[in-house]
mmCIF file of C-alpha atoms and ligand atoms in Angstrom:
data_model
loop_
_atom_site.group_PDB
_atom_site.id
_atom_site.type_symbol
_atom_site.label_atom_id
_atom_site.label_comp_id
_atom_site.label_asym_id
_atom_site.label_seq_id
_atom_site.Cartn_x
_atom_site.Cartn_y
_atom_site.Cartn_z
ATOM 1 C CA UNK A 14 43.730 -4.179 35.121
ATOM 2 C CA UNK A 15 41.161 -1.615 34.294
ATOM 3 C CA UNK A 16 42.034 2.121 35.090
ATOM 4 C CA UNK A 17 40.235 3.339 38.132
ATOM 5 C CA UNK A 18 38.194 6.577 37.278
ATOM 6 C CA UNK A 19 36.778 8.957 39.857
ATOM 7 C CA UNK A 20 33.504 9.260 37.983
ATOM 8 C CA UNK A 21 31.846 7.369 35.308
ATOM 9 C CA UNK A 22 28.728 9.012 33.931
ATOM 10 C CA UNK A 23 26.246 6.507 31.969
ATOM 11 C CA UNK A 24 23.983 8.423 29.545
ATOM 12 C CA UNK A 25 24.396 11.425 27.307
ATOM 13 C CA UNK A 26 21.126 13.500 27.590
ATOM 14 C CA UNK A 27 20.941 16.902 29.272
ATOM 15 C CA UNK A 28 21.516 15.222 32.769
ATOM 16 C CA UNK A 29 24.576 13.253 31.650
ATOM 17 C CA UNK A 30 26.475 16.166 29.863
ATOM 18 C CA UNK A 31 25.631 18.588 32.667
ATOM 19 C CA UNK A 32 27.081 16.160 35.174
ATOM 20 C CA UNK A 33 30.009 15.844 32.939
ATOM 21 C CA UNK A 34 30.676 19.651 32.609
ATOM 22 C CA UNK A 35 30.421 19.995 36.329
ATOM 23 C CA UNK A 36 32.580 16.819 37.181
ATOM 24 C CA UNK A 37 35.333 17.757 34.655
ATOM 25 C CA UNK A 38 35.391 21.344 35.878
ATOM 26 C CA UNK A 39 35.997 19.781 39.466
ATOM 27 C CA UNK A 40 38.992 17.916 38.257
ATOM 28 C CA UNK A 41 37.314 14.647 38.403
ATOM 29 C CA UNK A 42 38.212 13.633 34.755
ATOM 30 C CA UNK A 43 34.860 12.000 33.986
ATOM 31 C CA UNK A 44 34.496 8.946 31.559
ATOM 32 C CA UNK A 45 31.125 9.096 29.866
ATOM 33 C CA UNK A 46 29.500 6.240 28.194
ATOM 34 C CA UNK A 47 27.297 8.155 25.873
ATOM 35 C CA UNK A 48 25.514 5.050 24.220
ATOM 36 C CA UNK A 49 25.607 4.357 20.531
ATOM 37 C CA UNK A 50 22.493 6.542 20.082
ATOM 38 C CA UNK A 51 23.798 9.446 22.069
ATOM 39 C CA UNK A 52 21.894 12.613 23.067
ATOM 40 C CA UNK A 53 18.695 11.327 24.567
ATOM 41 C CA UNK A 54 15.155 12.269 23.892
ATOM 42 C CA UNK A 55 15.875 15.757 22.544
ATOM 43 C CA UNK A 56 17.616 14.042 19.450
ATOM 44 C CA UNK A 57 13.953 13.097 18.540
ATOM 45 C CA UNK A 58 12.434 16.565 18.857
ATOM 46 C CA UNK A 59 12.720 19.564 16.351
ATOM 47 C CA UNK A 60 12.517 23.210 17.766
ATOM 48 C CA UNK A 61 13.209 23.490 21.472
ATOM 49 C CA UNK A 62 11.830 26.821 22.736
ATOM 50 C CA UNK A 63 11.684 26.340 26.483
ATOM 51 C CA UNK A 64 15.285 25.855 27.234
ATOM 52 C CA UNK A 65 16.445 28.993 28.826
ATOM 53 C CA UNK A 66 19.190 30.783 26.996
ATOM 54 C CA UNK A 67 18.036 30.399 23.476
ATOM 55 C CA UNK A 68 16.046 33.432 22.591
ATOM 56 C CA UNK A 69 14.848 32.157 19.265
ATOM 57 C CA UNK A 70 14.849 28.542 20.262
ATOM 58 C CA UNK A 71 17.275 25.882 19.130
ATOM 59 C CA UNK A 72 16.815 22.495 17.235
ATOM 60 C CA UNK A 73 16.871 19.541 19.725
ATOM 61 C CA UNK A 74 19.724 17.830 18.023
ATOM 62 C CA UNK A 75 21.734 21.060 17.807
ATOM 63 C CA UNK A 76 21.250 21.747 21.543
ATOM 64 C CA UNK A 77 22.719 18.365 22.297
ATOM 65 C CA UNK A 78 25.599 18.992 20.088
ATOM 66 C CA UNK A 79 26.245 22.329 22.088
ATOM 67 C CA UNK A 80 26.010 20.175 25.338
ATOM 68 C CA UNK A 81 28.448 17.641 23.884
ATOM 69 C CA UNK A 82 30.976 20.214 22.825
ATOM 70 C CA UNK A 83 30.946 21.919 26.154
ATOM 71 C CA UNK A 84 31.502 18.735 27.988
ATOM 72 C CA UNK A 85 34.467 17.896 25.601
ATOM 73 C CA UNK A 86 35.921 21.307 26.096
ATOM 74 C CA UNK A 87 36.559 20.369 29.673
ATOM 75 C CA UNK A 88 38.142 17.017 28.947
ATOM 76 C CA UNK A 89 35.273 14.553 29.478
ATOM 77 C CA UNK A 90 36.329 11.286 27.794
ATOM 78 C CA UNK A 91 33.214 10.103 25.802
ATOM 79 C CA UNK A 92 33.064 6.638 24.711
ATOM 80 C CA UNK A 93 30.267 5.877 22.150
ATOM 81 C CA UNK A 94 29.478 2.455 23.509
ATOM 82 C CA UNK A 95 26.240 1.184 25.125
ATOM 83 C CA UNK A 96 26.925 -0.075 28.608
ATOM 84 C CA UNK A 97 25.992 -3.754 28.909
ATOM 85 C CA UNK A 98 26.561 -4.504 32.655
ATOM 86 C CA UNK A 99 27.218 -2.771 35.948
ATOM 87 C CA UNK A 100 28.349 -4.073 39.387
ATOM 88 C CA UNK A 101 27.580 -1.748 42.084
ATOM 89 C CA UNK A 102 27.851 -4.462 44.842
ATOM 90 C CA UNK A 103 31.296 -3.049 46.010
ATOM 91 C CA UNK A 104 33.652 -0.157 45.466
ATOM 92 C CA UNK A 105 35.317 0.495 43.076
ATOM 93 C CA UNK A 106 32.137 0.057 40.885
ATOM 94 C CA UNK A 107 32.442 -1.751 37.657
ATOM 95 C CA UNK A 108 30.990 -0.660 34.303
ATOM 96 C CA UNK A 109 31.179 -2.953 31.371
ATOM 97 C CA UNK A 110 30.555 -1.951 27.765
ATOM 98 C CA UNK A 111 31.048 -4.717 25.312
ATOM 99 C CA UNK A 112 34.620 -5.880 25.785
ATOM 100 C CA UNK A 113 35.818 -3.139 28.065
ATOM 101 C CA UNK A 114 35.245 -2.939 31.852
ATOM 102 C CA UNK A 115 36.112 0.238 33.754
ATOM 103 C CA UNK A 116 36.178 0.856 37.415
ATOM 104 C CA UNK A 117 35.071 4.063 39.152
ATOM 105 C CA UNK A 118 34.887 5.366 42.723
ATOM 106 C CA UNK A 119 31.568 6.763 41.857
ATOM 107 C CA UNK A 120 28.978 6.607 39.146
ATOM 108 C CA UNK A 121 26.362 8.951 37.899
ATOM 109 C CA UNK A 122 23.429 7.220 36.078
ATOM 110 C CA UNK A 123 21.624 9.232 33.513
ATOM 111 C CA UNK A 124 20.216 6.916 31.163
ATOM 112 C CA UNK A 125 16.887 8.635 30.790
ATOM 113 C CA UNK A 126 13.618 7.321 29.918
ATOM 114 C CA UNK A 127 11.874 6.499 26.562
ATOM 115 C CA UNK A 128 8.352 7.542 25.627
ATOM 116 C CA UNK A 129 6.431 4.387 24.601
ATOM 117 C CA UNK A 130 5.217 4.448 21.062
ATOM 118 C CA UNK A 131 2.419 2.865 19.040
ATOM 119 C CA UNK A 132 4.753 1.119 16.866
ATOM 120 C CA UNK A 133 3.477 2.281 13.508
ATOM 121 C CA UNK A 134 6.048 2.911 10.871
ATOM 122 C CA UNK A 135 4.564 6.421 10.031
ATOM 123 C CA UNK A 136 5.017 7.372 13.845
ATOM 124 C CA UNK A 137 8.879 7.261 13.461
ATOM 125 C CA UNK A 138 8.973 8.969 10.101
ATOM 126 C CA UNK A 139 6.715 11.815 11.210
ATOM 127 C CA UNK A 140 8.331 12.238 14.596
ATOM 128 C CA UNK A 141 8.996 15.952 14.947
ATOM 129 C CA UNK A 142 6.855 16.684 11.982
ATOM 130 C CA UNK A 143 3.475 16.503 13.527
ATOM 131 C CA UNK A 144 4.035 13.459 15.736
ATOM 132 C CA UNK A 145 5.215 14.227 19.240
ATOM 133 C CA UNK A 146 5.571 12.710 22.776
ATOM 134 C CA UNK A 147 5.793 16.025 24.571
ATOM 135 C CA UNK A 148 2.967 18.643 24.601
ATOM 136 C CA UNK A 149 5.170 21.165 26.699
ATOM 137 C CA UNK A 150 7.900 20.884 23.876
ATOM 138 C CA UNK A 151 5.794 20.973 20.858
ATOM 139 C CA UNK A 152 2.224 22.175 21.811
ATOM 140 C CA UNK A 153 3.286 25.729 20.753
ATOM 141 C CA UNK A 154 3.491 24.698 17.109
ATOM 142 C CA UNK A 155 -0.209 23.739 17.000
ATOM 143 C CA UNK A 156 -1.923 26.967 17.963
ATOM 144 C CA UNK A 157 -5.497 27.047 16.674
ATOM 145 C CA UNK A 158 -4.861 23.631 15.051
ATOM 146 C CA UNK A 159 -6.649 20.238 15.259
ATOM 147 C CA UNK A 160 -4.824 17.999 17.756
ATOM 148 C CA UNK A 161 -5.169 14.350 18.644
ATOM 149 C CA UNK A 162 -3.991 12.710 21.899
ATOM 150 C CA UNK A 163 -3.601 8.944 22.309
ATOM 151 C CA UNK A 164 -3.883 7.441 25.767
ATOM 152 C CA UNK A 165 -6.189 7.222 28.782
ATOM 153 C CA UNK A 166 -3.905 7.931 31.753
ATOM 154 C CA UNK A 167 -2.856 10.970 33.535
ATOM 155 C CA UNK A 168 -0.182 11.901 31.024
ATOM 156 C CA UNK A 169 -2.671 11.776 28.260
ATOM 157 C CA UNK A 170 -5.112 13.957 30.341
ATOM 158 C CA UNK A 171 -2.350 16.492 31.326
ATOM 159 C CA UNK A 172 -1.272 16.722 27.487
ATOM 160 C CA UNK A 173 -4.898 17.186 26.392
ATOM 161 C CA UNK A 174 -5.483 19.837 29.043
ATOM 162 C CA UNK A 175 -2.279 21.661 27.954
ATOM 163 C CA UNK A 176 -2.975 21.439 24.277
ATOM 164 C CA UNK A 177 -6.644 22.691 24.677
ATOM 165 C CA UNK A 178 -5.271 25.835 25.823
ATOM 166 C CA UNK A 179 -3.418 26.322 22.467
ATOM 167 C CA UNK A 180 -5.318 24.251 19.868
ATOM 168 C CA UNK A 181 -8.843 24.592 18.248
ATOM 169 C CA UNK A 182 -9.904 21.052 19.174
ATOM 170 C CA UNK A 183 -8.234 18.187 20.919
ATOM 171 C CA UNK A 184 -9.585 14.623 20.343
ATOM 172 C CA UNK A 185 -8.382 11.948 22.890
ATOM 173 C CA UNK A 186 -8.268 8.460 21.419
ATOM 174 C CA UNK A 187 -8.581 5.776 24.108
ATOM 175 C CA UNK A 188 -8.643 2.036 23.614
ATOM 176 C CA UNK A 189 -11.217 1.386 26.265
ATOM 177 C CA UNK A 190 -14.359 3.192 27.421
ATOM 178 C CA UNK A 191 -13.008 4.221 30.830
ATOM 179 C CA UNK A 192 -10.014 6.276 31.574
ATOM 180 C CA UNK A 193 -7.141 5.102 33.801
ATOM 181 C CA UNK A 194 -6.355 8.723 34.773
ATOM 182 C CA UNK A 195 -7.085 9.998 38.231
ATOM 183 C CA UNK A 196 -10.563 11.275 38.967
ATOM 184 C CA UNK A 197 -9.675 14.922 39.214
ATOM 185 C CA UNK A 198 -7.786 14.814 35.825
ATOM 186 C CA UNK A 199 -10.694 13.093 34.259
ATOM 187 C CA UNK A 200 -13.168 15.701 35.558
ATOM 188 C CA UNK A 201 -10.945 18.486 34.235
ATOM 189 C CA UNK A 202 -10.706 16.945 30.808
ATOM 190 C CA UNK A 203 -14.439 16.192 30.715
ATOM 191 C CA UNK A 204 -15.231 19.710 31.580
ATOM 192 C CA UNK A 205 -13.084 21.247 28.865
ATOM 193 C CA UNK A 206 -15.351 22.228 25.943
ATOM 194 C CA UNK A 207 -12.336 21.815 23.583
ATOM 195 C CA UNK A 208 -11.729 18.208 24.350
ATOM 196 C CA UNK A 209 -13.517 15.327 22.776
ATOM 197 C CA UNK A 210 -13.042 11.675 23.425
ATOM 198 C CA UNK A 211 -13.112 8.870 20.874
ATOM 199 C CA UNK A 212 -13.696 5.634 23.036
ATOM 200 C CA UNK A 213 -12.742 2.074 22.289
ATOM 201 C CA UNK A 214 -10.518 3.004 19.445
ATOM 202 C CA UNK A 215 -6.922 2.817 18.329
ATOM 203 C CA UNK A 216 -4.809 4.690 15.892
ATOM 204 C CA UNK A 217 -4.413 2.669 12.848
ATOM 205 C CA UNK A 218 -2.378 4.835 10.571
ATOM 206 C CA UNK A 219 -0.849 8.279 10.412
ATOM 207 C CA UNK A 220 -1.033 10.161 7.177
ATOM 208 C CA UNK A 221 0.773 11.679 5.247
ATOM 209 C CA UNK A 222 4.338 10.269 5.009
ATOM 210 C CA UNK A 223 4.624 11.180 1.307
ATOM 211 C CA UNK A 224 3.976 14.873 2.252
ATOM 212 C CA UNK A 225 6.339 14.713 5.404
ATOM 213 C CA UNK A 226 3.865 16.147 7.700
ATOM 214 C CA UNK A 227 0.724 14.852 9.656
ATOM 215 C CA UNK A 228 -2.456 15.695 7.768
ATOM 216 C CA UNK A 229 -4.897 13.053 9.210
ATOM 217 C CA UNK A 230 -5.105 10.047 11.383
ATOM 218 C CA UNK A 231 -7.003 6.803 10.747
ATOM 219 C CA UNK A 232 -8.761 5.729 13.797
ATOM 220 C CA UNK A 233 -10.338 2.181 14.168
ATOM 221 C CA UNK A 234 -13.231 1.450 16.414
ATOM 222 C CA UNK A 235 -12.036 -1.677 18.306
ATOM 223 C CA UNK A 236 -15.705 -2.856 18.990
ATOM 224 C CA UNK A 237 -17.077 -2.543 15.466
ATOM 225 C CA UNK A 238 -13.923 -2.574 13.462
ATOM 226 C CA UNK A 239 -15.107 0.499 11.652
ATOM 227 C CA UNK A 240 -12.295 2.863 10.413
ATOM 228 C CA UNK A 241 -12.567 6.567 10.242
ATOM 229 C CA UNK A 242 -10.155 9.236 8.929
ATOM 230 C CA UNK A 243 -9.748 12.321 10.924
ATOM 231 C CA UNK A 244 -8.044 15.474 9.728
ATOM 232 C CA UNK A 245 -5.527 16.605 12.443
ATOM 233 C CA UNK A 246 -2.360 18.611 12.416
ATOM 234 C CA UNK A 247 -0.640 17.193 15.437
ATOM 235 C CA UNK A 248 -0.536 13.652 17.034
ATOM 236 C CA UNK A 249 0.536 13.474 20.678
ATOM 237 C CA UNK A 250 1.252 9.925 21.857
ATOM 238 C CA UNK A 251 0.929 9.783 25.543
ATOM 239 C CA UNK A 252 0.817 6.113 26.408
ATOM 240 C CA UNK A 253 3.493 6.309 29.308
ATOM 241 C CA UNK A 254 7.263 6.444 29.525
ATOM 242 C CA UNK A 255 9.689 3.619 30.247
ATOM 243 C CA UNK A 256 12.582 4.452 32.365
ATOM 244 C CA UNK A 257 15.854 3.005 31.034
ATOM 245 C CA UNK A 258 16.618 0.966 34.130
ATOM 246 C CA UNK A 259 16.838 -2.728 32.836
ATOM 247 C CA UNK A 260 20.740 -2.516 33.619
ATOM 248 C CA UNK A 261 20.204 -1.599 37.229
ATOM 249 C CA UNK A 262 17.580 -4.249 38.185
ATOM 250 C CA UNK A 263 19.018 -5.990 41.259
ATOM 251 C CA UNK A 264 21.700 -3.253 41.591
ATOM 252 C CA UNK A 265 19.737 -0.086 42.623
ATOM 253 C CA UNK A 266 16.445 0.160 44.396
ATOM 254 C CA UNK A 267 13.911 0.865 41.917
ATOM 255 C CA UNK A 268 10.379 2.246 42.512
ATOM 256 C CA UNK A 269 7.179 0.150 41.654
ATOM 257 C CA UNK A 270 7.142 2.055 38.227
ATOM 258 C CA UNK A 271 10.658 0.961 37.574
ATOM 259 C CA UNK A 272 12.232 4.557 38.017
ATOM 260 C CA UNK A 273 15.409 4.795 40.201
ATOM 261 C CA UNK A 274 14.677 5.543 43.922
ATOM 262 C CA UNK A 275 16.548 8.610 45.247
ATOM 263 C CA UNK A 276 16.699 10.171 48.563
ATOM 264 C CA UNK A 277 14.094 13.194 48.051
ATOM 265 C CA UNK A 278 15.744 16.412 47.177
ATOM 266 C CA UNK A 279 19.092 14.613 46.130
ATOM 267 C CA UNK A 280 20.291 12.334 43.616
ATOM 268 C CA UNK A 281 21.565 9.729 46.037
ATOM 269 C CA UNK A 282 20.428 6.192 45.107
ATOM 270 C CA UNK A 283 20.300 3.228 47.554
ATOM 271 C CA UNK A 284 24.039 2.537 46.866
ATOM 272 C CA UNK A 285 26.208 5.184 48.531
ATOM 273 C CA UNK A 286 28.449 6.714 45.627
ATOM 274 C CA UNK A 287 26.028 5.831 42.883
ATOM 275 C CA UNK A 288 23.869 8.979 41.974
ATOM 276 C CA UNK A 289 20.946 9.066 39.439
ATOM 277 C CA UNK A 290 20.051 12.301 37.506
ATOM 278 C CA UNK A 291 17.559 13.297 34.762
ATOM 279 C CA UNK A 292 14.505 11.301 33.616
ATOM 280 C CA UNK A 293 15.723 7.890 34.898
ATOM 281 C CA UNK A 294 14.729 9.225 38.405
ATOM 282 C CA UNK A 295 12.094 11.816 37.512
ATOM 283 C CA UNK A 296 8.555 10.764 36.559
ATOM 284 C CA UNK A 297 7.177 14.171 37.373
ATOM 285 C CA UNK A 298 8.805 16.983 35.474
ATOM 286 C CA UNK A 299 10.714 15.179 32.590
ATOM 287 C CA UNK A 300 12.126 18.475 31.209
ATOM 288 C CA UNK A 301 15.449 19.109 29.606
ATOM 289 C CA UNK A 302 16.074 21.806 32.108
ATOM 290 C CA UNK A 303 15.160 19.829 35.135
ATOM 291 C CA UNK A 304 17.308 16.851 33.867
ATOM 292 C CA UNK A 305 20.338 19.376 33.523
ATOM 293 C CA UNK A 306 19.635 20.597 36.965
ATOM 294 C CA UNK A 307 19.732 17.249 38.509
ATOM 295 C CA UNK A 308 22.872 16.340 36.387
ATOM 296 C CA UNK A 309 24.637 19.401 38.120
ATOM 297 C CA UNK A 310 23.307 18.022 41.544
ATOM 298 C CA UNK A 311 24.770 14.580 40.926
ATOM 299 C CA UNK A 312 28.210 15.874 39.983
ATOM 300 C CA UNK A 313 28.229 18.137 43.077
ATOM 301 C CA UNK A 314 27.149 15.227 45.320
ATOM 302 C CA UNK A 315 29.591 12.939 43.677
ATOM 303 C CA UNK A 316 32.436 15.440 44.329
ATOM 304 C CA UNK A 317 31.505 15.689 47.897
ATOM 305 C CA UNK A 318 31.180 11.930 48.225
ATOM 306 C CA UNK A 319 34.764 11.525 46.853
ATOM 307 C CA UNK A 320 36.054 14.032 49.282
ATOM 308 C CA UNK A 321 34.754 12.087 52.099
ATOM 309 C CA UNK A 322 35.478 8.610 50.554
ATOM 310 C CA UNK A 323 38.775 9.306 48.510
ATOM 311 C CA UNK A 324 39.527 5.465 47.784
HETATM 312 P P1 NAP B 23 -0.375 5.103 32.403
HETATM 313 O O1 NAP B 23 -1.009 5.453 33.718
HETATM 314 O O2 NAP B 23 0.479 3.745 32.457
HETATM 315 O O3 NAP B 23 -1.369 5.189 31.232
HETATM 316 C C1 NAP B 23 -0.962 4.893 29.969
HETATM 317 C C2 NAP B 23 -2.251 5.035 29.128
HETATM 318 O O4 NAP B 23 -1.933 4.659 27.777
HETATM 319 C C3 NAP B 23 -3.306 4.098 29.571
HETATM 320 O O5 NAP B 23 -4.613 4.632 29.466
HETATM 321 C C4 NAP B 23 -3.150 2.854 28.558
HETATM 322 O O6 NAP B 23 -4.464 2.276 28.142
HETATM 323 C C5 NAP B 23 -2.798 3.575 27.400
HETATM 324 N N1 NAP B 23 -2.014 2.700 26.463
HETATM 325 C C6 NAP B 23 -0.789 2.058 26.904
HETATM 326 N N2 NAP B 23 -0.245 1.363 25.835
HETATM 327 C C7 NAP B 23 -0.992 1.649 24.654
HETATM 328 C C8 NAP B 23 -0.956 1.260 23.510
HETATM 329 N N3 NAP B 23 -0.097 0.585 22.961
HETATM 330 N N4 NAP B 23 -1.992 1.701 22.662
HETATM 331 C C9 NAP B 23 -3.004 2.545 23.119
HETATM 332 N N5 NAP B 23 -2.935 2.938 24.338
HETATM 333 C C10 NAP B 23 -2.055 2.526 25.208
HETATM 334 O O7 NAP B 23 0.871 6.148 32.108
HETATM 335 P P2 NAP B 23 0.915 7.682 32.369
HETATM 336 O O8 NAP B 23 -0.392 8.331 31.983
HETATM 337 O O9 NAP B 23 2.111 8.320 31.572
HETATM 338 O O10 NAP B 23 1.176 7.849 33.999
HETATM 339 C C11 NAP B 23 2.283 7.169 34.412
HETATM 340 C C12 NAP B 23 2.135 7.636 35.935
HETATM 341 O O11 NAP B 23 2.476 8.912 36.080
HETATM 342 C C13 NAP B 23 0.910 7.350 36.637
HETATM 343 O O12 NAP B 23 1.183 6.852 37.876
HETATM 344 C C14 NAP B 23 0.352 8.708 36.653
HETATM 345 O O13 NAP B 23 -0.632 8.797 37.563
HETATM 346 C C15 NAP B 23 1.523 9.582 36.869
HETATM 347 N N6 NAP B 23 1.201 11.014 36.277
HETATM 348 C C16 NAP B 23 0.587 11.892 37.117
HETATM 349 C C17 NAP B 23 0.379 13.024 36.546
HETATM 350 C C18 NAP B 23 -0.447 14.126 37.312
HETATM 351 O O14 NAP B 23 -0.794 13.738 38.383
HETATM 352 N N7 NAP B 23 -0.475 15.347 37.058
HETATM 353 C C19 NAP B 23 0.654 13.387 35.251
HETATM 354 C C20 NAP B 23 1.426 12.470 34.501
HETATM 355 C C21 NAP B 23 1.571 11.174 35.085
HETATM 356 P P3 NAP B 23 -5.224 1.175 29.297
HETATM 357 O O15 NAP B 23 -5.891 2.324 30.334
HETATM 358 O O16 NAP B 23 -6.120 0.674 28.548
HETATM 359 O O17 NAP B 23 -4.223 0.417 29.980
#
């Protein structure tokens, strides 16, 4: 028989670890499934300068190490396995990771979201070295530089507008000749003198892996097939995010964009006793600090739920 836990936390980004710190300090002895690749999206960034409390900034992976140590200090049990199935149809809830199944009276889902990538080999190699998926995180490093943004949706326009405040020039590469972004965002981008559009085009190659930094991007015109090499210092991929909710389809109510639906202003999901924190339920702010904030909310809500439903 599996041991019954008070709280199981699935995911180990800022939301998951913050939930663990709060739950552990409330004597809920949380069990966390951190996943094999623990730490979430900050493991893919370099310097983080907008997380409060670090005057000189901190490297993303180092910040997650600090989060992890703080969660362990308060006796969070961490299992470095990927959860493979959940059963939220009745309490106690069941969480399976490979061969083990654990039961819990409450669950906090903090599996995050993943930025969609172009799929080029150089993109992974230069991630954090000129390639980024987050202008608010990394834009500051491209002051007065030439920047390229890929995508034609609201995220791409938002990134381009943000980067135009910092960079010398922002080129937006879009695969069609019309934008998907809302009219208001389009207008703002079209009006901005620093933003230029490269239509009907796709990023073909990112240079220069041998140098370990982005020096140029090769863009191919999809209508004519003509390639062109553009010198840029930064490439921001803004082609959307995918919430990590595959496990929860049919278990929790999801929004049409596949993010977990929560009661506004709370972390309560469609199943009482299951809470969702961080980017898995946030398609608006998507910041480490907001994820940590909702992780705290989820732990406090789980604690209150357990007081009202002790078994
Ligand atoms: P999105 O609306 O799905 O747009 C993704 C964009 O990336 C599209 O233009 C798409 O091209 C392009 N794209 C997708 N895959 C690509 C690939 N492999 N290669 C090249 N281009 C690719 O995603 P989003 O912009 O992240 O927005 C998601 C949701 O959040 C939307 O509902 C949006 O309105 C909302 N949002 C709102 C705001 C705001 O209002 N301030 C800010 C951000 C996001 P196609 O157009 O050709 O499909």
